[in-house]
JSON list of C-alpha atoms in Angstrom, two decimals:
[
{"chain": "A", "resi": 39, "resn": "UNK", "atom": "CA", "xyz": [-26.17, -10.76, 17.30]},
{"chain": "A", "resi": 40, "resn": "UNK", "atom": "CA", "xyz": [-28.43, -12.84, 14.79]},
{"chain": "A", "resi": 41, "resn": "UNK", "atom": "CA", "xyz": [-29.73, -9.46, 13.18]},
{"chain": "A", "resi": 42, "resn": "UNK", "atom": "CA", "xyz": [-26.29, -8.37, 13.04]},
{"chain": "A", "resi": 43, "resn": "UNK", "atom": "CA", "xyz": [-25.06, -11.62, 11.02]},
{"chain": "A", "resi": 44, "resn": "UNK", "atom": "CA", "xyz": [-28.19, -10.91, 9.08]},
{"chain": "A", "resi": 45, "resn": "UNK", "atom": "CA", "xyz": [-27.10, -7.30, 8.36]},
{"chain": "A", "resi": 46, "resn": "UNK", "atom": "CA", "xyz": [-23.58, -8.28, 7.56]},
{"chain": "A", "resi": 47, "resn": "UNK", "atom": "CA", "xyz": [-24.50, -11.20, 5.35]},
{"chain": "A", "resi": 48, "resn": "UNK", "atom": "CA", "xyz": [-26.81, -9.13, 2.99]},
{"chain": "A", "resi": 49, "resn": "UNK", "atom": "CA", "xyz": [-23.84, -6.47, 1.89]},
{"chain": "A", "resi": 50, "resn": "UNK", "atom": "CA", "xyz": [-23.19, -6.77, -1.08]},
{"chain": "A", "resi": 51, "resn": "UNK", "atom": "CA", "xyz": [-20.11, -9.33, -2.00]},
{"chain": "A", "resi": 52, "resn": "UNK", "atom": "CA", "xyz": [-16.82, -8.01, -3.34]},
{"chain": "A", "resi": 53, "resn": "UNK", "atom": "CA", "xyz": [-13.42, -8.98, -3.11]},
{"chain": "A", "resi": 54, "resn": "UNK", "atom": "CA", "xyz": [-12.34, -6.94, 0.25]},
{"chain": "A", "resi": 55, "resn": "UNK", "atom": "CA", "xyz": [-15.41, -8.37, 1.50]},
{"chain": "A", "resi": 56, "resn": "UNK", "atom": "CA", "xyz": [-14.14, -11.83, 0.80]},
{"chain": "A", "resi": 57, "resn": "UNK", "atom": "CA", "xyz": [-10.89, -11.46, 1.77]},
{"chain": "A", "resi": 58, "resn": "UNK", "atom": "CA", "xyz": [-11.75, -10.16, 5.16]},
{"chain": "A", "resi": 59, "resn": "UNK", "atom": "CA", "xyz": [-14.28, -13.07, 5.76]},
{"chain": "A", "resi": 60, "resn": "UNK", "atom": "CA", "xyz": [-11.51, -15.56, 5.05]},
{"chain": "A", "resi": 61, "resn": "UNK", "atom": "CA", "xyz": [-8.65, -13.87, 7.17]},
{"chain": "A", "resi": 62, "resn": "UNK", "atom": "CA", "xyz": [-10.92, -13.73, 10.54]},
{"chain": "A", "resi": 63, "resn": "UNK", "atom": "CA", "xyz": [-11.65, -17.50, 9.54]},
{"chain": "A", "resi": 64, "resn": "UNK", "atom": "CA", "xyz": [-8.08, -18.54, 9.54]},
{"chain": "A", "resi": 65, "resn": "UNK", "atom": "CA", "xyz": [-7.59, -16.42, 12.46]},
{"chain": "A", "resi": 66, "resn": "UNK", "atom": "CA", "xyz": [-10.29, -18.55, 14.17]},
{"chain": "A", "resi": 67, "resn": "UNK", "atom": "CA", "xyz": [-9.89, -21.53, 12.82]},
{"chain": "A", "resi": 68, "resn": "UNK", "atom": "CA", "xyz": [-6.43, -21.97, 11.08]},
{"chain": "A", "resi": 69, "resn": "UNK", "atom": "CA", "xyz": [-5.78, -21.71, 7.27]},
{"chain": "A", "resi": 70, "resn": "UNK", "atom": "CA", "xyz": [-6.05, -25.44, 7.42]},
{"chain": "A", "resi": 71, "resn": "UNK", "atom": "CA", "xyz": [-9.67, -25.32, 7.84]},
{"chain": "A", "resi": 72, "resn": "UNK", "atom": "CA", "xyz": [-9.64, -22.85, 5.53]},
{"chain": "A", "resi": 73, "resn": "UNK", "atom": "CA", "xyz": [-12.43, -23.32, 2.25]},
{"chain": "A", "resi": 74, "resn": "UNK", "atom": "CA", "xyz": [-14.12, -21.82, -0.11]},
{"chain": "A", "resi": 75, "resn": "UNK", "atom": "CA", "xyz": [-17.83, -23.92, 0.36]},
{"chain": "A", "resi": 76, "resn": "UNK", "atom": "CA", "xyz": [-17.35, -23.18, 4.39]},
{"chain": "A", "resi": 77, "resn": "UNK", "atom": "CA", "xyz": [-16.33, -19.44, 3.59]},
{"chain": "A", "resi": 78, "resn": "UNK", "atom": "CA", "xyz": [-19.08, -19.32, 0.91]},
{"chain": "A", "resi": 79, "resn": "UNK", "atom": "CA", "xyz": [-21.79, -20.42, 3.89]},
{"chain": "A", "resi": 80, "resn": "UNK", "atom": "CA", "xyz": [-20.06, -17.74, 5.99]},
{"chain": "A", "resi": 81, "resn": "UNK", "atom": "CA", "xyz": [-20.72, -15.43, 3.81]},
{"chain": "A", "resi": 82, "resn": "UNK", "atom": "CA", "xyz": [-24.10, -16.27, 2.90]},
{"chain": "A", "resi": 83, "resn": "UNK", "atom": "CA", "xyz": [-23.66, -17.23, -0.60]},
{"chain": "A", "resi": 84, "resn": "UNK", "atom": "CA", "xyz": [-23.46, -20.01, -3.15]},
{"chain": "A", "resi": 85, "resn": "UNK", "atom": "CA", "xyz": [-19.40, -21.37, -3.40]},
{"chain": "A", "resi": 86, "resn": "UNK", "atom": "CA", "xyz": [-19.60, -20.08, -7.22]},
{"chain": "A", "resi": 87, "resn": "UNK", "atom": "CA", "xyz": [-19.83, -16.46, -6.32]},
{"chain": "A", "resi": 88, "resn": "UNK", "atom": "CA", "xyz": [-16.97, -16.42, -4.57]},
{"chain": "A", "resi": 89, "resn": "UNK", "atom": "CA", "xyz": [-15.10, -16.83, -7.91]},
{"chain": "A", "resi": 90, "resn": "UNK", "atom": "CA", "xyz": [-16.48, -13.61, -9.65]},
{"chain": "A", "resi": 91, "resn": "UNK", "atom": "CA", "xyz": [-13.49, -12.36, -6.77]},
{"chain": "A", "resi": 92, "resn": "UNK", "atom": "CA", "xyz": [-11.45, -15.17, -6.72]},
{"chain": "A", "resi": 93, "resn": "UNK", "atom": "CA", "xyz": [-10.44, -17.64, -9.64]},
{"chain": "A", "resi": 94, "resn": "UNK", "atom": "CA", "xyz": [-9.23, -20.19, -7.00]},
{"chain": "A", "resi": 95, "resn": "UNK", "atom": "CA", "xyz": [-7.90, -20.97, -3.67]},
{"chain": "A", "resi": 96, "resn": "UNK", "atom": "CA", "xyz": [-4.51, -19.84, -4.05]},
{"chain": "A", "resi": 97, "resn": "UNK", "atom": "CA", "xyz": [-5.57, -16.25, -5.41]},
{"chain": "A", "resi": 98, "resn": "UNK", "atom": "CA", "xyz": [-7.65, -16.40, -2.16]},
{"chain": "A", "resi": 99, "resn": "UNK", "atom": "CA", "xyz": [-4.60, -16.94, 0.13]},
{"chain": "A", "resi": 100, "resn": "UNK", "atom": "CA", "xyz": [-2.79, -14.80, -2.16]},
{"chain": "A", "resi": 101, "resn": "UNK", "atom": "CA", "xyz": [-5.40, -11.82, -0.83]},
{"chain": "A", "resi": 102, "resn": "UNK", "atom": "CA", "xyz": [-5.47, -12.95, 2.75]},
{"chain": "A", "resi": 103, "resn": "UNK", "atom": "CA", "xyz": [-1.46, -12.36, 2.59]},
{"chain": "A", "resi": 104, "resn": "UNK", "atom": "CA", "xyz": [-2.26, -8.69, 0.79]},
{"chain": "A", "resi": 105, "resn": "UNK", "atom": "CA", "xyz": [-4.28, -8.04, 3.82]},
{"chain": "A", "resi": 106, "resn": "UNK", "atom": "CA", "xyz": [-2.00, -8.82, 6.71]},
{"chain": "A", "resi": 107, "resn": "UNK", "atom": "CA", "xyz": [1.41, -7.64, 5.13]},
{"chain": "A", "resi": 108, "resn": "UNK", "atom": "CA", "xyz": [-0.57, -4.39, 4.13]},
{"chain": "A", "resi": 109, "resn": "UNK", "atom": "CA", "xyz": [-1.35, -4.06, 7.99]},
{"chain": "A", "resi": 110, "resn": "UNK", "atom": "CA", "xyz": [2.72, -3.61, 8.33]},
{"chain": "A", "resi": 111, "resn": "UNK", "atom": "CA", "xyz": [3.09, 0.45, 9.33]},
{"chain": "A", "resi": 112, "resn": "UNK", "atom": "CA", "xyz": [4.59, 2.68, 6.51]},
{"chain": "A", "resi": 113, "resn": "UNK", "atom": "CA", "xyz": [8.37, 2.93, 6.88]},
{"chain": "A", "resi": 114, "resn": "UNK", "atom": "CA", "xyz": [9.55, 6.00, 9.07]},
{"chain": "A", "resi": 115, "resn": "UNK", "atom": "CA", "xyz": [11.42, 8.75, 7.30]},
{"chain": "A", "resi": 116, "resn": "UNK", "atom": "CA", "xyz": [14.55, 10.64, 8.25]},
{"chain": "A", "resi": 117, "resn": "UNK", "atom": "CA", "xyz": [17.93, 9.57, 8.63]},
{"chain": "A", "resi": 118, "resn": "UNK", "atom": "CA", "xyz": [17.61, 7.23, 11.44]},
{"chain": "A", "resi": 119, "resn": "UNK", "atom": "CA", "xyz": [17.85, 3.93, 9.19]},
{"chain": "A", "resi": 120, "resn": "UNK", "atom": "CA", "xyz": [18.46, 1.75, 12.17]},
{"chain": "A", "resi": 121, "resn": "UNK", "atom": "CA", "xyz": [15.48, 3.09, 14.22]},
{"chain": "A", "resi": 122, "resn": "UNK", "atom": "CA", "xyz": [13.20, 2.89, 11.19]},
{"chain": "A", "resi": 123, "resn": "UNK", "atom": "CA", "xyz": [14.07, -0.92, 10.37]},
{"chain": "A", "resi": 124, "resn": "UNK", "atom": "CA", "xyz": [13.55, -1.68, 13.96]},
{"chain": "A", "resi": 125, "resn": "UNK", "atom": "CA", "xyz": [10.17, -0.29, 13.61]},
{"chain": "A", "resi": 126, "resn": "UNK", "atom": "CA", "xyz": [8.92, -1.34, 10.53]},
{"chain": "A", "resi": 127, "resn": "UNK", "atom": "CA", "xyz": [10.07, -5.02, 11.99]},
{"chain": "A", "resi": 128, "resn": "UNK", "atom": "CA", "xyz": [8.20, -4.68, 14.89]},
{"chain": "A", "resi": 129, "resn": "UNK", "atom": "CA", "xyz": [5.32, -3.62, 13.54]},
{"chain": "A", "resi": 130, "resn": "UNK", "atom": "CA", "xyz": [5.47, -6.71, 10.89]},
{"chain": "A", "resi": 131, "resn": "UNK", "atom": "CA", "xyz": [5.58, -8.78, 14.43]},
{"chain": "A", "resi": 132, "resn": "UNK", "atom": "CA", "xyz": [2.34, -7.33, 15.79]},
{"chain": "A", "resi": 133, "resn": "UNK", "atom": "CA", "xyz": [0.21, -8.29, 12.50]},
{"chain": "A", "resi": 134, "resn": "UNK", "atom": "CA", "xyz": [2.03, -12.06, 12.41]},
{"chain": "A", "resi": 135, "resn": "UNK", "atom": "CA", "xyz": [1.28, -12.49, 15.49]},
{"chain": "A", "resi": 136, "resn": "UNK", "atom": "CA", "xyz": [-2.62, -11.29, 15.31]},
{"chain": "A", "resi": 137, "resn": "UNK", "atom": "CA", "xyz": [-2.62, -13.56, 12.30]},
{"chain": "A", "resi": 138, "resn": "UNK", "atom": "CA", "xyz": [-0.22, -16.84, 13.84]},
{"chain": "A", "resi": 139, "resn": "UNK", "atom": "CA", "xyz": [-1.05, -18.37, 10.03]},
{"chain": "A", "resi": 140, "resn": "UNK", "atom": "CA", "xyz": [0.20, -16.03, 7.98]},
{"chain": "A", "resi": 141, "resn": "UNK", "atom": "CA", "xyz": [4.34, -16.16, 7.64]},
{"chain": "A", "resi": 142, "resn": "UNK", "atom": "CA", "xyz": [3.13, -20.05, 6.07]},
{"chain": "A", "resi": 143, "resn": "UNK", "atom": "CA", "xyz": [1.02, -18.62, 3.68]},
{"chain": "A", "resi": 144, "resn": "UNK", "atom": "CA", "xyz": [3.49, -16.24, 2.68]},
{"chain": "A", "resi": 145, "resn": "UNK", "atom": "CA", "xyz": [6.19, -18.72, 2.36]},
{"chain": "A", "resi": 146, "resn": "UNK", "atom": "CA", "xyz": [3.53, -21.27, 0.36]},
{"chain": "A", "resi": 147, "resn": "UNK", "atom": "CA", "xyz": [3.41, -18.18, -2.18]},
{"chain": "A", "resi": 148, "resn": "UNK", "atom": "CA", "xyz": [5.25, -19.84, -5.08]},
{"chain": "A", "resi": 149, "resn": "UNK", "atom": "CA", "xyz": [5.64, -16.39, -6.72]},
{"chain": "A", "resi": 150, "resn": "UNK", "atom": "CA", "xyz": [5.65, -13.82, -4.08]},
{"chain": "A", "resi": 151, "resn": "UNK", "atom": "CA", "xyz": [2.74, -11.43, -3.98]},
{"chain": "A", "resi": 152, "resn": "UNK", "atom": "CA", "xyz": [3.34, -7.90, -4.98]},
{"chain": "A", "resi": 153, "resn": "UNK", "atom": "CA", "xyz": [2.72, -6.52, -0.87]},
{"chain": "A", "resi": 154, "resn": "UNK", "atom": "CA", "xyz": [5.35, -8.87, 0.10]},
{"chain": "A", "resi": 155, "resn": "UNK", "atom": "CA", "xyz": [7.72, -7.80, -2.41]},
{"chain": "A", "resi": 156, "resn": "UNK", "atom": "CA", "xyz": [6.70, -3.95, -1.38]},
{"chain": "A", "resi": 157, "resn": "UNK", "atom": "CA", "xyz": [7.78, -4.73, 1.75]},
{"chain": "A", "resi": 158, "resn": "UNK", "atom": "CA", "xyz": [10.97, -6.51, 1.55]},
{"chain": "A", "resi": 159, "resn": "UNK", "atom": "CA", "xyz": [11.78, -3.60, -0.86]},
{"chain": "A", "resi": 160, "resn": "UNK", "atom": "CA", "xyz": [11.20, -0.95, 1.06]},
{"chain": "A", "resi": 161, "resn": "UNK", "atom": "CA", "xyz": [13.23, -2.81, 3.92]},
{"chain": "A", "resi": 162, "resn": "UNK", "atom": "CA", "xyz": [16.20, -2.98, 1.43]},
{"chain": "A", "resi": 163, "resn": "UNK", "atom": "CA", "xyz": [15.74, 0.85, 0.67]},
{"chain": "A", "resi": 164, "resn": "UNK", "atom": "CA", "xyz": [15.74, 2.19, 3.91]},
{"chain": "A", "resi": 165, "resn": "UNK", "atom": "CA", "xyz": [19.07, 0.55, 4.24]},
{"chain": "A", "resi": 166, "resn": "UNK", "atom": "CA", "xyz": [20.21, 1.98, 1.31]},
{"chain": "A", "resi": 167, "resn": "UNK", "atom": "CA", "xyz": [18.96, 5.36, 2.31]},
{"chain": "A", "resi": 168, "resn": "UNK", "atom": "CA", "xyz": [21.02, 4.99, 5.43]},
{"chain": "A", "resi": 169, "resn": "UNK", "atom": "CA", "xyz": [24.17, 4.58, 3.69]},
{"chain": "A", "resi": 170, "resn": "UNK", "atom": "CA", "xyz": [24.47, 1.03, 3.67]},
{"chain": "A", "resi": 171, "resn": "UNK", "atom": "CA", "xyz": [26.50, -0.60, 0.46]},
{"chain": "A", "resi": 172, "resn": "UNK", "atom": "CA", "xyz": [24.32, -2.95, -1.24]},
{"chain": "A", "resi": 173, "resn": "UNK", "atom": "CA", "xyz": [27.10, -5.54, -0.22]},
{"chain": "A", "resi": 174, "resn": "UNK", "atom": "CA", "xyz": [26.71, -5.00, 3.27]},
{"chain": "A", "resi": 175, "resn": "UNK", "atom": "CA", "xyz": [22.96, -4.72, 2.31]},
{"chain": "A", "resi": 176, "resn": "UNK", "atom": "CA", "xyz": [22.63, -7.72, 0.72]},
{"chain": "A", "resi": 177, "resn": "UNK", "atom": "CA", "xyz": [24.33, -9.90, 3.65]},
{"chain": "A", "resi": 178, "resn": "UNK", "atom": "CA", "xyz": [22.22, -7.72, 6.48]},
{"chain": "A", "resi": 179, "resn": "UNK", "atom": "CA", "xyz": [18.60, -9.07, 5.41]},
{"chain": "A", "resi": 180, "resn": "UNK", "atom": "CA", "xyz": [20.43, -12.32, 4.49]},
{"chain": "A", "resi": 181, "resn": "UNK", "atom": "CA", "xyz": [21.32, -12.22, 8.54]},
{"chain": "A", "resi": 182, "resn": "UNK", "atom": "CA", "xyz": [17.63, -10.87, 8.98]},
{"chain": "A", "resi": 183, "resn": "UNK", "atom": "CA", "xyz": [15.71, -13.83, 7.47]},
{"chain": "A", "resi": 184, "resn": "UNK", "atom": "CA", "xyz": [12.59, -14.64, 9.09]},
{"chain": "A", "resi": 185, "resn": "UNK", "atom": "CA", "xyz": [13.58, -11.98, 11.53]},
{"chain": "A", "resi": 186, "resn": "UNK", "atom": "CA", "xyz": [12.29, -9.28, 9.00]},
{"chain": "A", "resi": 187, "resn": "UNK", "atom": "CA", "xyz": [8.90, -10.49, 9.57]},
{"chain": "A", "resi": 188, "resn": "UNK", "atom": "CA", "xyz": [8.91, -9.93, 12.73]},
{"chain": "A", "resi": 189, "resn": "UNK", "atom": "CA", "xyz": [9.18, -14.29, 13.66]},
{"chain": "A", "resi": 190, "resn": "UNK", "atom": "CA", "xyz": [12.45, -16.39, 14.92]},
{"chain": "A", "resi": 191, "resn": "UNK", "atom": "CA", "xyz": [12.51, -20.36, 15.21]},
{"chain": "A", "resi": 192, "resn": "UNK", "atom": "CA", "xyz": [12.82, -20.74, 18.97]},
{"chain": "A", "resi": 193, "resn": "UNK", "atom": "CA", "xyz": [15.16, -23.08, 20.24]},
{"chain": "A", "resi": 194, "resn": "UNK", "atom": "CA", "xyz": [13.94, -24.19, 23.31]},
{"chain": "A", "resi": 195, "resn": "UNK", "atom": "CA", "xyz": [9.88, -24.31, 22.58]},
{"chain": "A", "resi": 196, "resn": "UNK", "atom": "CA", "xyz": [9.35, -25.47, 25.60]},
{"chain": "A", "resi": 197, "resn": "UNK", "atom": "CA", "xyz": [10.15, -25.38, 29.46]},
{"chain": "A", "resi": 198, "resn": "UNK", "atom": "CA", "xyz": [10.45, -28.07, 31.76]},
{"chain": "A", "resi": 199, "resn": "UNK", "atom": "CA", "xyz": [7.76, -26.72, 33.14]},
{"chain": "A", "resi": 200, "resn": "UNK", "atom": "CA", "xyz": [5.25, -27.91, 30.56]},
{"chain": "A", "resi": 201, "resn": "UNK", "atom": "CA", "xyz": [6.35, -31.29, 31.18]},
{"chain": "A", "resi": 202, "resn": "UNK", "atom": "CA", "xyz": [4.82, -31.03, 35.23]},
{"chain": "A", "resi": 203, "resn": "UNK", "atom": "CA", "xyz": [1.88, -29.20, 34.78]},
{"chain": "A", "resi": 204, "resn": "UNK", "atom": "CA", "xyz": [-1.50, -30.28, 34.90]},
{"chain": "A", "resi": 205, "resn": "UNK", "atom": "CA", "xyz": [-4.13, -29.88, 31.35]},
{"chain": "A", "resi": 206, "resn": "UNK", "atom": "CA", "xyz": [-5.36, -26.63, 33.64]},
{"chain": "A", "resi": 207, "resn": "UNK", "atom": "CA", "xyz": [-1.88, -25.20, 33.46]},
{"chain": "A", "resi": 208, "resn": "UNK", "atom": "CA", "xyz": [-1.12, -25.82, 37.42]},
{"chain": "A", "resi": 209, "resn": "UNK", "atom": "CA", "xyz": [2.54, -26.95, 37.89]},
{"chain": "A", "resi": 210, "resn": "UNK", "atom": "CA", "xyz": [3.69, -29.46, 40.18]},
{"chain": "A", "resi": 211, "resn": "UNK", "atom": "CA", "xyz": [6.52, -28.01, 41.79]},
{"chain": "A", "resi": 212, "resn": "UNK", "atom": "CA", "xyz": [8.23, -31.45, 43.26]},
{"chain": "A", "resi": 213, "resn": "UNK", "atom": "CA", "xyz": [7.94, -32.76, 39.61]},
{"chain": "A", "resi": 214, "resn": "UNK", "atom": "CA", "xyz": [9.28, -29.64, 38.06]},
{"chain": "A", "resi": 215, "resn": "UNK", "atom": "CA", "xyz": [11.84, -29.73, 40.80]},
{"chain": "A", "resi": 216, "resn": "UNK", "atom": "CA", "xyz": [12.89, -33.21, 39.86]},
{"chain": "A", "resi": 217, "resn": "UNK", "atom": "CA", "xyz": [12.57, -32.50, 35.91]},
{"chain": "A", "resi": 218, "resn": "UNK", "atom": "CA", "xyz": [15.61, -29.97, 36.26]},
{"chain": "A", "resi": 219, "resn": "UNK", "atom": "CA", "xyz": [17.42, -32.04, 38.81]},
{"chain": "A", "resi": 220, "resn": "UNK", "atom": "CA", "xyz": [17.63, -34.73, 36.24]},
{"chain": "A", "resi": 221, "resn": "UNK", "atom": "CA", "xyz": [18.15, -32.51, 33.15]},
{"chain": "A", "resi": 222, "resn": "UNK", "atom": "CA", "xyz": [21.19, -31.04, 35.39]},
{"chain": "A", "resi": 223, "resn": "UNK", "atom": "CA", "xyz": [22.85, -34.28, 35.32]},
{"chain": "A", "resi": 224, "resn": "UNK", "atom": "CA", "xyz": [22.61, -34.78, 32.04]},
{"chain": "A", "resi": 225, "resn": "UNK", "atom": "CA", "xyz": [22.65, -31.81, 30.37]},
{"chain": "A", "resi": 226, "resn": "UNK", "atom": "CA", "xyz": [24.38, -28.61, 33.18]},
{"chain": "A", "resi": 227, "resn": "UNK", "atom": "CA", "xyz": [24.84, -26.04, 30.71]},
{"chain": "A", "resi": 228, "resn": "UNK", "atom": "CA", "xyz": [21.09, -26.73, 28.87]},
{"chain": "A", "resi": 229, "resn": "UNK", "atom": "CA", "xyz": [20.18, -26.55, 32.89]},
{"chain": "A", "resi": 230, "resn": "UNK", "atom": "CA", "xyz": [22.19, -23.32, 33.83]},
{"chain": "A", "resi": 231, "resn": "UNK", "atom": "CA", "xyz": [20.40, -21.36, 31.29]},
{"chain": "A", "resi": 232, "resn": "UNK", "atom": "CA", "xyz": [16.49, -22.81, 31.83]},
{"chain": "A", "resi": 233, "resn": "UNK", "atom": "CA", "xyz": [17.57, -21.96, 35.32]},
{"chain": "A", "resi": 234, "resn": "UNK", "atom": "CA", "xyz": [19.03, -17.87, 34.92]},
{"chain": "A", "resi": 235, "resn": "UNK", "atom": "CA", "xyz": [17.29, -14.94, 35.90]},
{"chain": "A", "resi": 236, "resn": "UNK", "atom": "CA", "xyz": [13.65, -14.23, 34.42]},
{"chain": "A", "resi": 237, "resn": "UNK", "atom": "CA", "xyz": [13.42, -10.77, 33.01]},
{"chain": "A", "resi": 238, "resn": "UNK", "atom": "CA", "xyz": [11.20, -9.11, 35.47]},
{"chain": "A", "resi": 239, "resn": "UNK", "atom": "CA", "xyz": [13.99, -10.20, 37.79]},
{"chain": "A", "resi": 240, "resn": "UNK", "atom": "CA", "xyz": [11.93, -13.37, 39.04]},
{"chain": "A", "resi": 241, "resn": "UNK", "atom": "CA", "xyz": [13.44, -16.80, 38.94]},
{"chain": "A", "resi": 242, "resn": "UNK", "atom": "CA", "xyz": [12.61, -18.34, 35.40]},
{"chain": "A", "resi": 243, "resn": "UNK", "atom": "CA", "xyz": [11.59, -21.95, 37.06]},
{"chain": "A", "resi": 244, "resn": "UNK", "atom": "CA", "xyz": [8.17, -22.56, 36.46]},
{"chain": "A", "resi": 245, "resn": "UNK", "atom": "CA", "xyz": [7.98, -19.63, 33.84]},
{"chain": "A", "resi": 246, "resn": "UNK", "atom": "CA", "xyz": [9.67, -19.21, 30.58]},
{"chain": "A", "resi": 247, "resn": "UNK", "atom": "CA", "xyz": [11.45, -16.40, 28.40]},
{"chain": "A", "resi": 248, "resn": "UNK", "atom": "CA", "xyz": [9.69, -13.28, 27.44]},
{"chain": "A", "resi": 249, "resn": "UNK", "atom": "CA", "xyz": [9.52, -13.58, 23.46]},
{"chain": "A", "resi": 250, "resn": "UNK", "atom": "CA", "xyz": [9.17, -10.16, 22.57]},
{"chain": "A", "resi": 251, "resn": "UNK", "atom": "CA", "xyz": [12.56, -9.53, 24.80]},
{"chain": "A", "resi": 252, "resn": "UNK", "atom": "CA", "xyz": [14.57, -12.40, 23.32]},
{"chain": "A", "resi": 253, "resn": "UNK", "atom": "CA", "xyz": [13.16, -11.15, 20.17]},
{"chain": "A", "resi": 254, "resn": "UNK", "atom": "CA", "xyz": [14.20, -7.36, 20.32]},
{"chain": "A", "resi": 255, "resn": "UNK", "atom": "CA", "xyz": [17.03, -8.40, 22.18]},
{"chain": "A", "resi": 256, "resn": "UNK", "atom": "CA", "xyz": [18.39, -10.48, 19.09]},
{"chain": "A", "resi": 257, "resn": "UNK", "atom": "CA", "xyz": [17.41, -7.53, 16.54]},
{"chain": "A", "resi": 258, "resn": "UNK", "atom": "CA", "xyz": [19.59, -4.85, 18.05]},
{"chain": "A", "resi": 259, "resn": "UNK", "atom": "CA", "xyz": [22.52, -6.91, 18.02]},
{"chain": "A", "resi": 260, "resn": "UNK", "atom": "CA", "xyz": [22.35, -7.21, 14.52]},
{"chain": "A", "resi": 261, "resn": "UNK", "atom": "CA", "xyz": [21.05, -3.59, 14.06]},
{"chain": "A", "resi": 262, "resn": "UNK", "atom": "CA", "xyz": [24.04, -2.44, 16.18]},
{"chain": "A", "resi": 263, "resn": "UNK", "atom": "CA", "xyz": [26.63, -5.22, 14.18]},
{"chain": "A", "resi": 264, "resn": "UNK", "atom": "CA", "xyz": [25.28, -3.32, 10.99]},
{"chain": "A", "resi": 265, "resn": "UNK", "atom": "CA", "xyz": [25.69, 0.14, 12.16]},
{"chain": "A", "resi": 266, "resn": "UNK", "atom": "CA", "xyz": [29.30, -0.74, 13.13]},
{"chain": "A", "resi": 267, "resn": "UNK", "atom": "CA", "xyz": [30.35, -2.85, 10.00]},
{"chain": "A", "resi": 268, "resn": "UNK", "atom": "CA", "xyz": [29.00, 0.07, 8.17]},
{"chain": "A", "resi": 269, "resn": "UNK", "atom": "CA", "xyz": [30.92, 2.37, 9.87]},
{"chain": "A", "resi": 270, "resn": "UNK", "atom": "CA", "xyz": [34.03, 0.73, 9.61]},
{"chain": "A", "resi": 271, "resn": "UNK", "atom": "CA", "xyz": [33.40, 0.59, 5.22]},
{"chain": "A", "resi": 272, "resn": "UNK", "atom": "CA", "xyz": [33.43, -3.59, 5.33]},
{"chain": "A", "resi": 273, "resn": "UNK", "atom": "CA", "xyz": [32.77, -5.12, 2.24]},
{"chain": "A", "resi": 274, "resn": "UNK", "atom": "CA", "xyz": [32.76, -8.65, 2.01]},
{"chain": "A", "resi": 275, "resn": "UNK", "atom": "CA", "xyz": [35.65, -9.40, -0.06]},
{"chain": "A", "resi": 276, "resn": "UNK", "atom": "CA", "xyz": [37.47, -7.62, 2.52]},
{"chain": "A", "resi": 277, "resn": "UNK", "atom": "CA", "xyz": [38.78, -4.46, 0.42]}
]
């Protein structure tokens, strides 16, 4: 492993080389521990040659967000715009969540970089391509939001559960038990639905919700409430 380090560290430096270091950093570490002396020892080098690559610290994030949005899949083509947002959404999901700091640095960007813009483009266009008015357009990635990167604000982050389990993760099921008793009485309808079906068909106490099923779940309602309102020739001053 030490002669591989070795190996790696004596390539020469460029700017994908930099850029890579300082994504599987802030994959490791967090972009908060992010910087340029600590990527510079990473990378075997003096902090000042990092900046033949890149002038400062916000070009470098403004990289690291090249990198992961370019890891979004190409959009489909054909005439299935519905399955081809779906897809290209999904896919910006799997690289957010291999990198969990990246939808911040995007939305730090105070001018967005040109990937990002790519992307939200092309989203727009494959709309478009499907027929969509830009009216109807416009309002769909306005309903989208975060949702077009592939990331929703949950909100319940967390179960009773979490509350009654142990720092190994065990859960005490008399404590749990008594967490949603008491929740009930206070709060039935919060209660009822920490309390419905799990979606393997197991009870949901102790567990929680699969986030990739809530997640796709919530996306083909509003695929499907597009495909209908665009069916139907809505507009939204209602002519």
């Amino acid at each position: 492993m030490a002669q591989q380090a070795d190996t790696e560290r004596r390539k020469p430096l460029n700017r994908d080389r930099v850029l890579r270091a300082a994504v599987a950093r802030a994959d490791q570490s967090g972009i908060e521990a992010l910087s340029m002396r600590g990527l510079a020892q990473e990378l075997g080098v003096v902090p000042m040659a990092l900046y033949k690559h890149v002038a400062n610290k916000e070009q470098l994030f403004d990289g690291m967000v090249e990198l992961v949005v370019g890891e979004i899949d190409a959009p489909a083509d054909g005439p299935d715009w519905r399955g081809a947002v779906r897809e290209r959404v999904l896919s910006a999901r799997r690289a957010l969540l291999r990198h969990p700091w990246a939808l911040r640095a995007i939305e730090s960007r105070g001018t967005p970089t040109p990937a990002v813009l790519d992307y939200l483009d092309s989203v727009i266009g494959t709309f478009r391509r499907g027929g969509l008015s830009v009216d109807l357009t416009h309002h769909a990635m306005h309903a989208l939001g975060s949702r077009v990167w592939g990331v929703t604000q949950e909100l319940f982050p967390a179960s009773p559960a979490a509350d009654a389990a142990d720092p190994a993760g065990r859960v005490d099921q008399g404590e749990q038990a008594a967490a949603l008793r008491a929740m009930a009485a206070r709060y039935p309808h919060i209660a009822e639905i920490a309390t419905a079906r799990a979606h393997d068909g197991a009870s949901v106490v102790g567990g929680g919700c699969d986030d990739q099923f809530e997640f796709e779940f919530a996306l083909d309602l509003l695929l499907d409430g597009f495909a209908r309102l665009h069916e139907c020739g809505w507009s939204s001053d209602g002519g």
